[in-house]
Tab-separated table of C-alpha atoms in Angstrom:
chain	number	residue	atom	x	y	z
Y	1	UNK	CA	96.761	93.505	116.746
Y	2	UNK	CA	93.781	94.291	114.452
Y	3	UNK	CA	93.879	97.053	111.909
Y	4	UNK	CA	90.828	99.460	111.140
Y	5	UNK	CA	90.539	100.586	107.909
Y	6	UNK	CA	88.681	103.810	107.133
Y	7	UNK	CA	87.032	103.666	103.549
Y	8	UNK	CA	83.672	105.396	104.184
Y	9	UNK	CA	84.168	108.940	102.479
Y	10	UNK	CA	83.410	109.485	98.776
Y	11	UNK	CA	86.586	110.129	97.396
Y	12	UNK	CA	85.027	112.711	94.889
Y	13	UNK	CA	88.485	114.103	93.119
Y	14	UNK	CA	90.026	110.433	92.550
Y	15	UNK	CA	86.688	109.241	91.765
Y	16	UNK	CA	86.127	111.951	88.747
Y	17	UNK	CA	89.198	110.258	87.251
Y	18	UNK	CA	88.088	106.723	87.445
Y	19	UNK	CA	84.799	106.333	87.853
Y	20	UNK	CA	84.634	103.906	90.505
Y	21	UNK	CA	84.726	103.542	94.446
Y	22	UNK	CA	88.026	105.503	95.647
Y	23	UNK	CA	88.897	102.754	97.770
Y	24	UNK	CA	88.552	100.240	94.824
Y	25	UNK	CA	90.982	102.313	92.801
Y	26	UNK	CA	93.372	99.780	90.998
Y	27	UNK	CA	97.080	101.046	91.444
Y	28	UNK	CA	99.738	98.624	89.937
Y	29	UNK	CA	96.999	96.001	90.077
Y	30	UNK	CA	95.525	95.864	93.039
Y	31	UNK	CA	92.883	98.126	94.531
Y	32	UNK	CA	93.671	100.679	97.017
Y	33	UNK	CA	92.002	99.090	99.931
Y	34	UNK	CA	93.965	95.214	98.935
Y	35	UNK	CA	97.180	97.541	98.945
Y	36	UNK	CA	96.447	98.318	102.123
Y	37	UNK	CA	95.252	95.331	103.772
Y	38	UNK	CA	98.265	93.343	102.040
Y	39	UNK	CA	100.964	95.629	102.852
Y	40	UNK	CA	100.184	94.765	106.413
Y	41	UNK	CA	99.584	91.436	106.212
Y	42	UNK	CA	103.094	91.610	105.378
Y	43	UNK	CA	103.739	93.094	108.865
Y	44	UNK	CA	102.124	89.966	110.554
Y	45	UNK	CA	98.445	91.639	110.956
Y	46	UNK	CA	96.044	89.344	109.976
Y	47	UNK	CA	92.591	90.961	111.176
Y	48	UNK	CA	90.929	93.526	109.599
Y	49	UNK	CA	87.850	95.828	110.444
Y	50	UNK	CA	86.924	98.373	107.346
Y	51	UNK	CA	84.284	101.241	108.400
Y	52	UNK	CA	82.336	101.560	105.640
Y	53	UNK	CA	79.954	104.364	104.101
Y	54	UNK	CA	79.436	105.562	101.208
Y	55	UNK	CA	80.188	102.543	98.798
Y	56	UNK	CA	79.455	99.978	101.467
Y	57	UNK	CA	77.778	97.697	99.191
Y	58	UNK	CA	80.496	97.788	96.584
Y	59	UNK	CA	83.492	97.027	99.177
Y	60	UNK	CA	81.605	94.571	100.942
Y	61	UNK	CA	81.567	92.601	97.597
Y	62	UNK	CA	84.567	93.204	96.515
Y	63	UNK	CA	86.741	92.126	99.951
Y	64	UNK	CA	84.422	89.711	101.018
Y	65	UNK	CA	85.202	88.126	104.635
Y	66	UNK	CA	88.943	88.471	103.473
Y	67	UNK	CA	89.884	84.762	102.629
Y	68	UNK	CA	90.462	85.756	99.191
Y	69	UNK	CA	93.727	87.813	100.514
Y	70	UNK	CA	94.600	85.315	103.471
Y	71	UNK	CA	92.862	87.659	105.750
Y	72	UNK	CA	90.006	87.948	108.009
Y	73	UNK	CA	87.516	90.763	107.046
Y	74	UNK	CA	84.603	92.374	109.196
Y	75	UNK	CA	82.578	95.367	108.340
Y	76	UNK	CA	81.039	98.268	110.546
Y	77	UNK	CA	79.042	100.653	108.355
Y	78	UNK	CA	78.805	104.266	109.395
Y	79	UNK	CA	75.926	105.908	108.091
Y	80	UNK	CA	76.741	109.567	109.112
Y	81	UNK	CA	79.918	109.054	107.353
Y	82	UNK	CA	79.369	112.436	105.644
Y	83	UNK	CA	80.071	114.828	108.806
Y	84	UNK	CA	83.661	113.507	109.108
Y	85	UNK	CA	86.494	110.686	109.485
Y	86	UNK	CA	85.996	111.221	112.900
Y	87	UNK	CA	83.135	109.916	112.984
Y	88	UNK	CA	84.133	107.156	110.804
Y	89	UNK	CA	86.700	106.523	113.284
Y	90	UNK	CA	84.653	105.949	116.066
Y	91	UNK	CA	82.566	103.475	114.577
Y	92	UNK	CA	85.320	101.316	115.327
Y	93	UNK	CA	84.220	101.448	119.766
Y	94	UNK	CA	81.411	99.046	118.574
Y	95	UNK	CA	83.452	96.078	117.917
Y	96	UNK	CA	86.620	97.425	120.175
Y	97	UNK	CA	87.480	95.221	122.898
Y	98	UNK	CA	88.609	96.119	126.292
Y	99	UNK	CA	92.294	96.696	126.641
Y	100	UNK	CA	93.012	95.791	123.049
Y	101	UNK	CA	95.612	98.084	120.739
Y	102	UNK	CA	94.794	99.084	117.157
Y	103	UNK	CA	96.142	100.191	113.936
Y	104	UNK	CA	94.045	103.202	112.072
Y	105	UNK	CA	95.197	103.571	108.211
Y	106	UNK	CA	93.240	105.285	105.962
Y	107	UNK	CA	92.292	103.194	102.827
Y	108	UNK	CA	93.860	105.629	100.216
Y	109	UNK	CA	97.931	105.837	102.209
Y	110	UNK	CA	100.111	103.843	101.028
Y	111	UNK	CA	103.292	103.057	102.779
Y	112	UNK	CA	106.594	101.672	102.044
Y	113	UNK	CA	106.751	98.333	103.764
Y	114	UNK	CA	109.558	99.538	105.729
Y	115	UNK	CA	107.527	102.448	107.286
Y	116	UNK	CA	105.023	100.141	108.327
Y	117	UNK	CA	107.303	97.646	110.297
Y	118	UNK	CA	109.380	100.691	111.916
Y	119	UNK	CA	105.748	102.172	112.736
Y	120	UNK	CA	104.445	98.378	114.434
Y	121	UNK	CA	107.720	98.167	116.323
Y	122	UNK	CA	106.971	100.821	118.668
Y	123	UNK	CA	104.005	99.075	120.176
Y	124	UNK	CA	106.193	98.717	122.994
Y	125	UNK	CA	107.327	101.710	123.912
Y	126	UNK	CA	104.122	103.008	123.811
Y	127	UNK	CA	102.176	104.185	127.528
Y	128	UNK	CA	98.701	102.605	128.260
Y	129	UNK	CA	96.612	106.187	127.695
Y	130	UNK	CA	99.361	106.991	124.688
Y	131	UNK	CA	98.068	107.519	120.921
Y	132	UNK	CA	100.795	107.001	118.219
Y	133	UNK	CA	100.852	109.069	114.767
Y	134	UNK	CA	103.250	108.404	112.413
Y	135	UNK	CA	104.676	111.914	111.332
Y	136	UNK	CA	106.826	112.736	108.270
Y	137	UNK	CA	109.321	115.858	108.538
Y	138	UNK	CA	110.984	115.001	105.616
Y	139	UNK	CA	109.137	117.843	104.196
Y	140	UNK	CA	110.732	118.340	100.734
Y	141	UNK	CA	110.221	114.558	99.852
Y	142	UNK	CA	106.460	115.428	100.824
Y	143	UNK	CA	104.116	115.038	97.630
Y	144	UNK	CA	101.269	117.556	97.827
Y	145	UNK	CA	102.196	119.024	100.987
Y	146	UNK	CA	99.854	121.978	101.135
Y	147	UNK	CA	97.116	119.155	101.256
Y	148	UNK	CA	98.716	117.785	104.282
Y	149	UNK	CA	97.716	117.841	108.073
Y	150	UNK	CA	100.849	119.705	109.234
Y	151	UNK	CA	101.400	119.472	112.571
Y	152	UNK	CA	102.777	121.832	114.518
Y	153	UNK	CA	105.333	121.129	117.310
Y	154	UNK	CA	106.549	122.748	121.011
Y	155	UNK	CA	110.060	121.098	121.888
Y	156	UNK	CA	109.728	117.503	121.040
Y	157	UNK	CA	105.879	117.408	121.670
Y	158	UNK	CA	103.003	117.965	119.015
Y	159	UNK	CA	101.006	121.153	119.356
Y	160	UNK	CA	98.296	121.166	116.714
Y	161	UNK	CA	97.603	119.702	114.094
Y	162	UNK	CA	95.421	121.740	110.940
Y	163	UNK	CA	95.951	121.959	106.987
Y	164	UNK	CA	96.082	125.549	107.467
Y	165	UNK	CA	99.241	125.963	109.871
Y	166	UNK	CA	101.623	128.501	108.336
Y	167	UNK	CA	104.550	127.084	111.123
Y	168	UNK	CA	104.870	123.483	110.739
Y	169	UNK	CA	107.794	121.379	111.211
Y	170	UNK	CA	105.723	117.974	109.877
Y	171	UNK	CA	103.246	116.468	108.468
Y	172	UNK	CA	100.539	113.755	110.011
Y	173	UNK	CA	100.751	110.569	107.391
Y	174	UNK	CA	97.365	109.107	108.733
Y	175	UNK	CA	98.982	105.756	110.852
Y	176	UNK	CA	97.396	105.379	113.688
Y	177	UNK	CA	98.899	103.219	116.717
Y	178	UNK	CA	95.987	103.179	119.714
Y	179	UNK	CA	93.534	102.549	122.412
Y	180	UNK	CA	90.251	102.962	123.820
Y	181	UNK	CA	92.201	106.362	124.773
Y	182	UNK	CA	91.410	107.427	121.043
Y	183	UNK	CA	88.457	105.704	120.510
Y	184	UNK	CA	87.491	108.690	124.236
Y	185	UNK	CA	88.836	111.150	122.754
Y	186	UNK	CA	86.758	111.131	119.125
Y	187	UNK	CA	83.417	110.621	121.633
Y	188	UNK	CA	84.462	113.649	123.190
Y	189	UNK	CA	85.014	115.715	120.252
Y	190	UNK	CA	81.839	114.255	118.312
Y	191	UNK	CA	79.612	115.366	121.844
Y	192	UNK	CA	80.763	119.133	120.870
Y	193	UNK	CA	80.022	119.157	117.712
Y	194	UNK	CA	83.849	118.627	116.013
Y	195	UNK	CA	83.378	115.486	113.487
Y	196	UNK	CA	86.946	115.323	111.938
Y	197	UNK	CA	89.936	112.816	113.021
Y	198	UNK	CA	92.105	116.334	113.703
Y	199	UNK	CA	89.701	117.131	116.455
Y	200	UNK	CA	90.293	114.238	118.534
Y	201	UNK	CA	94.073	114.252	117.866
Y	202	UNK	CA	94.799	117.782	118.856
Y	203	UNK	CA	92.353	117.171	122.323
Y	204	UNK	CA	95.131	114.093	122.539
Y	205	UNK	CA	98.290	116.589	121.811
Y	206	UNK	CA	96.882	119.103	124.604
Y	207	UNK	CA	96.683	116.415	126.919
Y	208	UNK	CA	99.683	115.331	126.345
Y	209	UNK	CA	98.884	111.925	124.873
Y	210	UNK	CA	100.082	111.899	121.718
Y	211	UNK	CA	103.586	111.051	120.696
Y	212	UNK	CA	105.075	111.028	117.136
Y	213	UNK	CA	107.340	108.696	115.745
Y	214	UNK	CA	108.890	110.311	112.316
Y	215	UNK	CA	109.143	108.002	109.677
Y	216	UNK	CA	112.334	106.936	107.283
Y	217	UNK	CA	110.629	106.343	104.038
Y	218	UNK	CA	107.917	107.567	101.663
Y	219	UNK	CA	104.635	106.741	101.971
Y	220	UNK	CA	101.400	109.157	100.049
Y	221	UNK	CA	97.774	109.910	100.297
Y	222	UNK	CA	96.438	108.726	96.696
Y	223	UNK	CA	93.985	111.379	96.438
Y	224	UNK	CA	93.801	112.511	93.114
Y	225	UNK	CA	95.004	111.915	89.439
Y	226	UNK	CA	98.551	113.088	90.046
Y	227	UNK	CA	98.599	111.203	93.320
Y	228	UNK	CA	97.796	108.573	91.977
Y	229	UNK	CA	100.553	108.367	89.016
Y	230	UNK	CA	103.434	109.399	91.876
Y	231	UNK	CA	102.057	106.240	93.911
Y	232	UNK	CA	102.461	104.126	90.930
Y	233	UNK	CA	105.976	105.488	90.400
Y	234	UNK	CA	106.515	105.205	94.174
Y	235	UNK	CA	105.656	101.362	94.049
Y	236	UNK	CA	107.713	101.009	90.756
Y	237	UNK	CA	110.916	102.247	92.616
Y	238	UNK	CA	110.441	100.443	95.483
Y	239	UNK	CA	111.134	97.450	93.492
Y	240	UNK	CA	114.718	97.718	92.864
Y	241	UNK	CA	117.033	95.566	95.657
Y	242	UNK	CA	119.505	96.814	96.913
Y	243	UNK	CA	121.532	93.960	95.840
Y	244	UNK	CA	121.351	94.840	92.483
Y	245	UNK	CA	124.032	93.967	90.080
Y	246	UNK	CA	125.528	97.040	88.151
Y	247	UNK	CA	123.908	95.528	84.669
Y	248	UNK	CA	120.731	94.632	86.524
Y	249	UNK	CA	120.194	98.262	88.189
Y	250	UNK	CA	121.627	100.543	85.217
Y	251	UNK	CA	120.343	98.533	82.530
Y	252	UNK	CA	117.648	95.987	83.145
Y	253	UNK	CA	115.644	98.100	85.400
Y	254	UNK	CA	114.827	101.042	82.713
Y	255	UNK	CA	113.368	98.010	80.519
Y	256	UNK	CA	111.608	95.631	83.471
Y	257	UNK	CA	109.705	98.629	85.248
Y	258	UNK	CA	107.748	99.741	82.417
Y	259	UNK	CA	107.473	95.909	81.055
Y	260	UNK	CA	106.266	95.163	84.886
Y	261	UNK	CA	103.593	98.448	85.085
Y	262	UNK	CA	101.913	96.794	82.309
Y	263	UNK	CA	101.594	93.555	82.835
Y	264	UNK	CA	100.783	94.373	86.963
Y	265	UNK	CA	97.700	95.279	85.331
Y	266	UNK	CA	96.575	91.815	83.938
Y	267	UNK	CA	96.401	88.362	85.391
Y	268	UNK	CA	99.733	86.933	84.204
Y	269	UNK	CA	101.261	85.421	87.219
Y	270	UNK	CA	105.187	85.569	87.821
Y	271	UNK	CA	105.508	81.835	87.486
Y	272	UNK	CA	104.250	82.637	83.975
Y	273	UNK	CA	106.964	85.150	83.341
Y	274	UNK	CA	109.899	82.841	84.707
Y	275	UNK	CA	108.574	80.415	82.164
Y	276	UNK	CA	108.187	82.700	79.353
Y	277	UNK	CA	111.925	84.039	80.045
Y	278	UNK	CA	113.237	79.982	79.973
Y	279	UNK	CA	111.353	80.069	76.351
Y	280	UNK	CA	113.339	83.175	75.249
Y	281	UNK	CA	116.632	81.337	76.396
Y	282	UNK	CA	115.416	78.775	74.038
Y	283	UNK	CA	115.346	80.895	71.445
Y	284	UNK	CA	118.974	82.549	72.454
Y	285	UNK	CA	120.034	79.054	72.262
Y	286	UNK	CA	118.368	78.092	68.695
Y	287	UNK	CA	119.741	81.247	67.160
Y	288	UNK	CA	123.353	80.826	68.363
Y	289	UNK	CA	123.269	77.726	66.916
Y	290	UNK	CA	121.687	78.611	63.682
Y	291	UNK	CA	124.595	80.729	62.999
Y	292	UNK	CA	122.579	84.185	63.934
Y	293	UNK	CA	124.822	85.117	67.275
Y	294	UNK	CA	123.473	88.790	66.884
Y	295	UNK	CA	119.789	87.516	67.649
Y	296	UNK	CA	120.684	85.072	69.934
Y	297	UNK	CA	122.483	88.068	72.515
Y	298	UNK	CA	119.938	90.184	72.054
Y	299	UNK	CA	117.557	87.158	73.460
Y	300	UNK	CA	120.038	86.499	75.802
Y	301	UNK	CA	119.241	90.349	77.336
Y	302	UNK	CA	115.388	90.310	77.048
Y	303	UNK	CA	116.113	87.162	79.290
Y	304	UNK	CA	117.885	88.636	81.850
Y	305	UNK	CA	115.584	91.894	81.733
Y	306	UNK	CA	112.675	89.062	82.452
Y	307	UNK	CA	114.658	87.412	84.926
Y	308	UNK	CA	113.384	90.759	87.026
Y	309	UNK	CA	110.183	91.240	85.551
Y	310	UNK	CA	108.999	88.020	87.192
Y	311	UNK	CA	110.197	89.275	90.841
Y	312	UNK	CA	108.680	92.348	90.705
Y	313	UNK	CA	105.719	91.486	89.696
Y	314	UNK	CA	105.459	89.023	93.060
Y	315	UNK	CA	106.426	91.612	94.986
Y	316	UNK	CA	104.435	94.443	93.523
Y	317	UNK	CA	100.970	91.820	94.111
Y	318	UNK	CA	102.174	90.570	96.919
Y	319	UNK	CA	102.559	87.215	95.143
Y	320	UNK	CA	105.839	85.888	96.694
Y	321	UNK	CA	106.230	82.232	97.802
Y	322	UNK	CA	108.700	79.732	98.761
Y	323	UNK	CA	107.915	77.915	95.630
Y	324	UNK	CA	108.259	80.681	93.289
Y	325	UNK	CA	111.606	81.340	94.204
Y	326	UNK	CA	112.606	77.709	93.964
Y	327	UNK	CA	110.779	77.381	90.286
Y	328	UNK	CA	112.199	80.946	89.333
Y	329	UNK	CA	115.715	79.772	90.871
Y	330	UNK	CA	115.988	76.299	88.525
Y	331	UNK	CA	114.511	77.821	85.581
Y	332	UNK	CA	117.079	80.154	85.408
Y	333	UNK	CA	120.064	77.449	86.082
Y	334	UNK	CA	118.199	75.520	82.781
Y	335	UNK	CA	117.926	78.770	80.478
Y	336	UNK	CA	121.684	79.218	81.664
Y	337	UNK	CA	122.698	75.954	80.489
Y	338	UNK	CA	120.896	76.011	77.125
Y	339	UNK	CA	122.149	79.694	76.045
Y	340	UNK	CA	125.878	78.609	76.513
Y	341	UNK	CA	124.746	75.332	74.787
Y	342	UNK	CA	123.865	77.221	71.983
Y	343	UNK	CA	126.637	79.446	71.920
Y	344	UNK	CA	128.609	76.085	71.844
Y	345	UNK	CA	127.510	74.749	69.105
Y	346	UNK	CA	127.431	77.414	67.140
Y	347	UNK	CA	130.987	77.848	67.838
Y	348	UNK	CA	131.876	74.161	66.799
Y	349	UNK	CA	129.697	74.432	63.726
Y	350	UNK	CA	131.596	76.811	62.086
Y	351	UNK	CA	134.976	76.062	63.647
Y	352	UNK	CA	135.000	72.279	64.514
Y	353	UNK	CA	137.376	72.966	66.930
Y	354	UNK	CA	138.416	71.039	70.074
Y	355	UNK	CA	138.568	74.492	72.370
Y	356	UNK	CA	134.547	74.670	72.021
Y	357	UNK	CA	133.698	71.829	73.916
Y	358	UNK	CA	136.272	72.820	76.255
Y	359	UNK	CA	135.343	76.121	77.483
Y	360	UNK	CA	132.064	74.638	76.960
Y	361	UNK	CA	131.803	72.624	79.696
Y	362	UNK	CA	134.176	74.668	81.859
Y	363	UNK	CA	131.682	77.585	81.470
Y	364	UNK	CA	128.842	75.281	82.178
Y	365	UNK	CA	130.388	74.278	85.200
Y	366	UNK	CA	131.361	77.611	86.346
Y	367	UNK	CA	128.064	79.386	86.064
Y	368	UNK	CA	125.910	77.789	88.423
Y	369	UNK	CA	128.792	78.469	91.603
Y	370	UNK	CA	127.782	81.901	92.021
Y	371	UNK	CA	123.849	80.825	93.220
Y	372	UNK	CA	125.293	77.788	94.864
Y	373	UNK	CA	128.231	79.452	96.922
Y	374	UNK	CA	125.990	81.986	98.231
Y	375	UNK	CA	123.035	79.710	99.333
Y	376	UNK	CA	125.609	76.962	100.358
Y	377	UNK	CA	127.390	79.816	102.218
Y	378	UNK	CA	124.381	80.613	104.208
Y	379	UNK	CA	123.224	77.501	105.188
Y	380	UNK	CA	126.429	76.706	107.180
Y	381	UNK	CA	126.716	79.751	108.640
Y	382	UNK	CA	123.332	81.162	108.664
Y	383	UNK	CA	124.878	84.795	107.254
Y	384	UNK	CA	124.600	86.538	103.961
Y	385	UNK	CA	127.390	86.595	101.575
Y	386	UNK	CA	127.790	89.785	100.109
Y	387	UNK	CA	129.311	90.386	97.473
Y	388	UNK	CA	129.833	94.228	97.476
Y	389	UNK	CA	131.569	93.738	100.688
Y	390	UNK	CA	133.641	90.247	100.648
Y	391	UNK	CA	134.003	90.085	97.069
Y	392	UNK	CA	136.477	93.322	96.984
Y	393	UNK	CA	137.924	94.369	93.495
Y	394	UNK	CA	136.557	90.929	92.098
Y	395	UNK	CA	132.857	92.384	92.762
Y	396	UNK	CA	133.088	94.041	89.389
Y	397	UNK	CA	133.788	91.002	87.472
Y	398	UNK	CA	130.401	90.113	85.480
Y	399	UNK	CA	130.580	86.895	86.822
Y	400	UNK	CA	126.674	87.055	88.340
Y	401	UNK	CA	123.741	86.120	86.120
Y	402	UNK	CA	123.163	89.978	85.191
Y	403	UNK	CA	126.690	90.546	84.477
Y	404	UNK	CA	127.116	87.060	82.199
Y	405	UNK	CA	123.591	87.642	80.154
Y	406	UNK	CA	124.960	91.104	79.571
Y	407	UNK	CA	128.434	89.444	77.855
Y	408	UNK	CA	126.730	86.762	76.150
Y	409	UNK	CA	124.554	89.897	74.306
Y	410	UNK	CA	128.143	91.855	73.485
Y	411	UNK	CA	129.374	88.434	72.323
Y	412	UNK	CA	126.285	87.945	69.831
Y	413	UNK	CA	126.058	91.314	68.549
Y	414	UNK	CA	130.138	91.766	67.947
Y	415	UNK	CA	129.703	88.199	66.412
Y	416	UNK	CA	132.676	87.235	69.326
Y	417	UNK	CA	131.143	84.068	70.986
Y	418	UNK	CA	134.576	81.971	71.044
Y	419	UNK	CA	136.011	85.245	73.381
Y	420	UNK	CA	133.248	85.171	75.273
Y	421	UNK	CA	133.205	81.444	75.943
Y	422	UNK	CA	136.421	81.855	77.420
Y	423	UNK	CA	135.812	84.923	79.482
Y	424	UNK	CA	132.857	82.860	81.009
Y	425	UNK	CA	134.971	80.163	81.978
Y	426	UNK	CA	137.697	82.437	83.599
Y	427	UNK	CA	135.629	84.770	85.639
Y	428	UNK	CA	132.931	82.378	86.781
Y	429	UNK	CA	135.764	79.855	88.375
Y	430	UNK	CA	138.109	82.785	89.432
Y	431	UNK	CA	135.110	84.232	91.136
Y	432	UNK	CA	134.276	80.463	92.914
Y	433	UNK	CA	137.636	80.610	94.366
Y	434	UNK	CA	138.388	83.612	95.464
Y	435	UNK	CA	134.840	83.251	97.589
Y	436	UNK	CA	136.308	79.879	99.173
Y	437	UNK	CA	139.250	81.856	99.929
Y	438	UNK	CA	137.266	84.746	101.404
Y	439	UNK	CA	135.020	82.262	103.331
Y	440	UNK	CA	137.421	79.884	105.011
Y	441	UNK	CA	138.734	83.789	106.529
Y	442	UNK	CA	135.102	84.695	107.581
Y	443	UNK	CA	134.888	81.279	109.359
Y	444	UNK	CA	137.545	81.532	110.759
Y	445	UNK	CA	137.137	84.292	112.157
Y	446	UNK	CA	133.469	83.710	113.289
Y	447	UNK	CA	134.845	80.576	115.038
């Protein structure tokens, strides 16, 4: 499936804000239009036709034929592209092929990536002369709604569509799913006159041809200033997993988003930030053994708040790869292994005990089963281990990285390292065996 991209308007009230091409916007780093074309790359569409207009020179240089992005990049230009989108839109019939289904986005909607992969998997279900719109009637979760198309409904069917409709059940997000069928109906509507997208769409609802499928997400039209910032802080939420430890969501979050909103605005890679956070363990590490345990847990926690800096960042730029996640995942085992070092020999220095060493190594060998039981767990079995579900009462032991970085920092600033030593070495091996427990049930039962 190709997606058309509409970026042919001027964009006058985002444009007054930034002085530059509305699609070429930068939000969180990347300009509207490489939002766009990236967040569906994600969804497996790798073809791409933008209808140009009134910056066609500047987008043309700035996409280029789409290698840059891993995508491939054609251009129609639409030089009435002041009567309407409409007319925009049906720029598109000179490069349409027979038979062929198409995505419409606008250049300045951005999605959730979940809305867009719901939206693409009702390709199926859609008739031959059927045009999709994606519809949101989650109206209180709506930003800017009296700026909306609101559209208008009888039964389960759409009505009309209009800005101006007083009773409205929903609002039109601008995702197209079609055919030539739309491609008809904007010809029809441009031969009498009517130049805007609505036009064609509401000939499509009175004909019965257009069906809605309502979205579960959020998704906005970046249209002005205060668009804008709500997209960024959109995008900024977006980046918090679901799988979350309590430390990471409650506490490293409030300090990695804002780190992350800055630095999605410069170059600096993710690999860059792994390797920055390994440096900061080395400094944890050096100031637990210098006999300054205070400065070496606060290190400890910038750590861990980078340890999810450098993953949002990838997926905020669309930067994730297979070899990120391996560098990001043995970088963190080594800045693991030289904090508790640290702590270690700090310990010894002062005490020249015996019981240093011990829990030493029993921590070191404990901290690295959490990672290892999980991706061990689903190689065998080809499931997920979760621990909010299989762990039980044992899933609020801190015995994940987030959890252990956020110890280590109580342990430095309360000037307790021995304590926490041991408290390492109990919770990270309870935790490994309680999972083999848990998983010889699961297979078990799985056969």
């Amino acid at each position: 499936m190709r997606a058309v991209i509409l970026a042919a308007g001027e964009g006058k009230r985002l444009r007054a804000s930034f002085d530059r091409p509305k699609p070429l916007i930068r939000l969180c780093g990347l300009s509207l239009i490489e939002r766009s074309i990236l967040s569906l790359r994600a969804c497996g569409i790798k073809e791409f036709v933008v209808i140009t207009g009134r910056y066609r020179r500047e987008i043309e240089t700035h996409l280029g034929d789409g290698k840059r992005l891993g995508v491939a990049v054609e251009y129609l230009h639409n030089p009435d592209w002041a009567l309407g989108n409409g007319v925009s839109a049906y720029t598109f019939h000179r490069a349409y092929r027979p038979g062929e289904r198409f995505l419409l986005v606008m250049a300045d909607h951005i999605f959730e990536p979940k809305v867009l992969q719901d939206f693409l998997a009702q390709e199926q279900r859609l008739a031959p002369d059927q045009v999709l719109l994606a519809a949101d009637r989650d109206l209180e979760q709506v930003f800017d709604l009296e700026e909306c198309t609101k559209i208008k409904m009888s039964g389960d069917k759409p009505e009309r569509l209009g800005k101006d409709l007083k009773n409205f059940s929903s609002v039109d997000c601008g995702l197209f799913m079609g055919t030539g069928t739309l491609l008809d109906a904007l010809g029809a509507a441009i031969d009498k006159g009517a130049y805007a997208l609505t036009d064609a769409v509401n000939a499509l609802a009175a004909a019965g041809r257009l069906k809605l499928h309502f979205i579960s997400g959020r998704w906005i039209d970046v249209d002005d200033r205060d668009s804008h910032l709500q997209a960024e802080k959109m995008l900024l939420n977006a980046l918090i997993p679901s799988k979350d430890g309590f430390i990471s969501k409650n506490l490293n979050r409030r300090f990695s988003l804002p780190i992350t909103r800055q630095l999605a605005k410069t170059k600096v890679t993710p690999n860059q930030i792994t390797f920055l956070s390994l440096v900061v363990a080395a400094a944890s590490a050096l100031a637990f053994g210098l006999g300054r345990p205070w400065a070496g847990g606060l290190l400890a926690q910038f750590c861990s708040i980078l340890d999810g800096v450098d993953g949002e960042i990838a997926r905020l730029k669309f930067l994730q790869n297979k070899f990120g996640a391996l560098f990001d995942a043995v970088l963190d085992r080594y800045a693991d292994y030289m904090i508790v070092f640290g702590m270690v020999y700090g310990w010894y220095a002062q005490a020249a005990h015996p019981s240093a060493l011990v829990f030493g190594v029993l921590a070191l060998t404990g901290i690295p089963m959490s990672m290892l039981f999980k991706e061990k767990y689903h190689a065998l079995t080809g499931s997920t281990y979760i621990p909010e579900l299989h762990d039980g009462v044992l899933h609020y032991l801190p015995a994940n990285r987030d959890g252990r970085l956020f110890l280590i920092m109580l342990g430095g600033i309360f000037n307790q390292v021995p304590l926490v030593l041991i408290l390492l070495a109990l919770i990270t091996h309870l935790q490994a065996l309680a999972r083999l427990v848990k998983a010889r049930q699961l297979m078990q039962h799985h056969g």
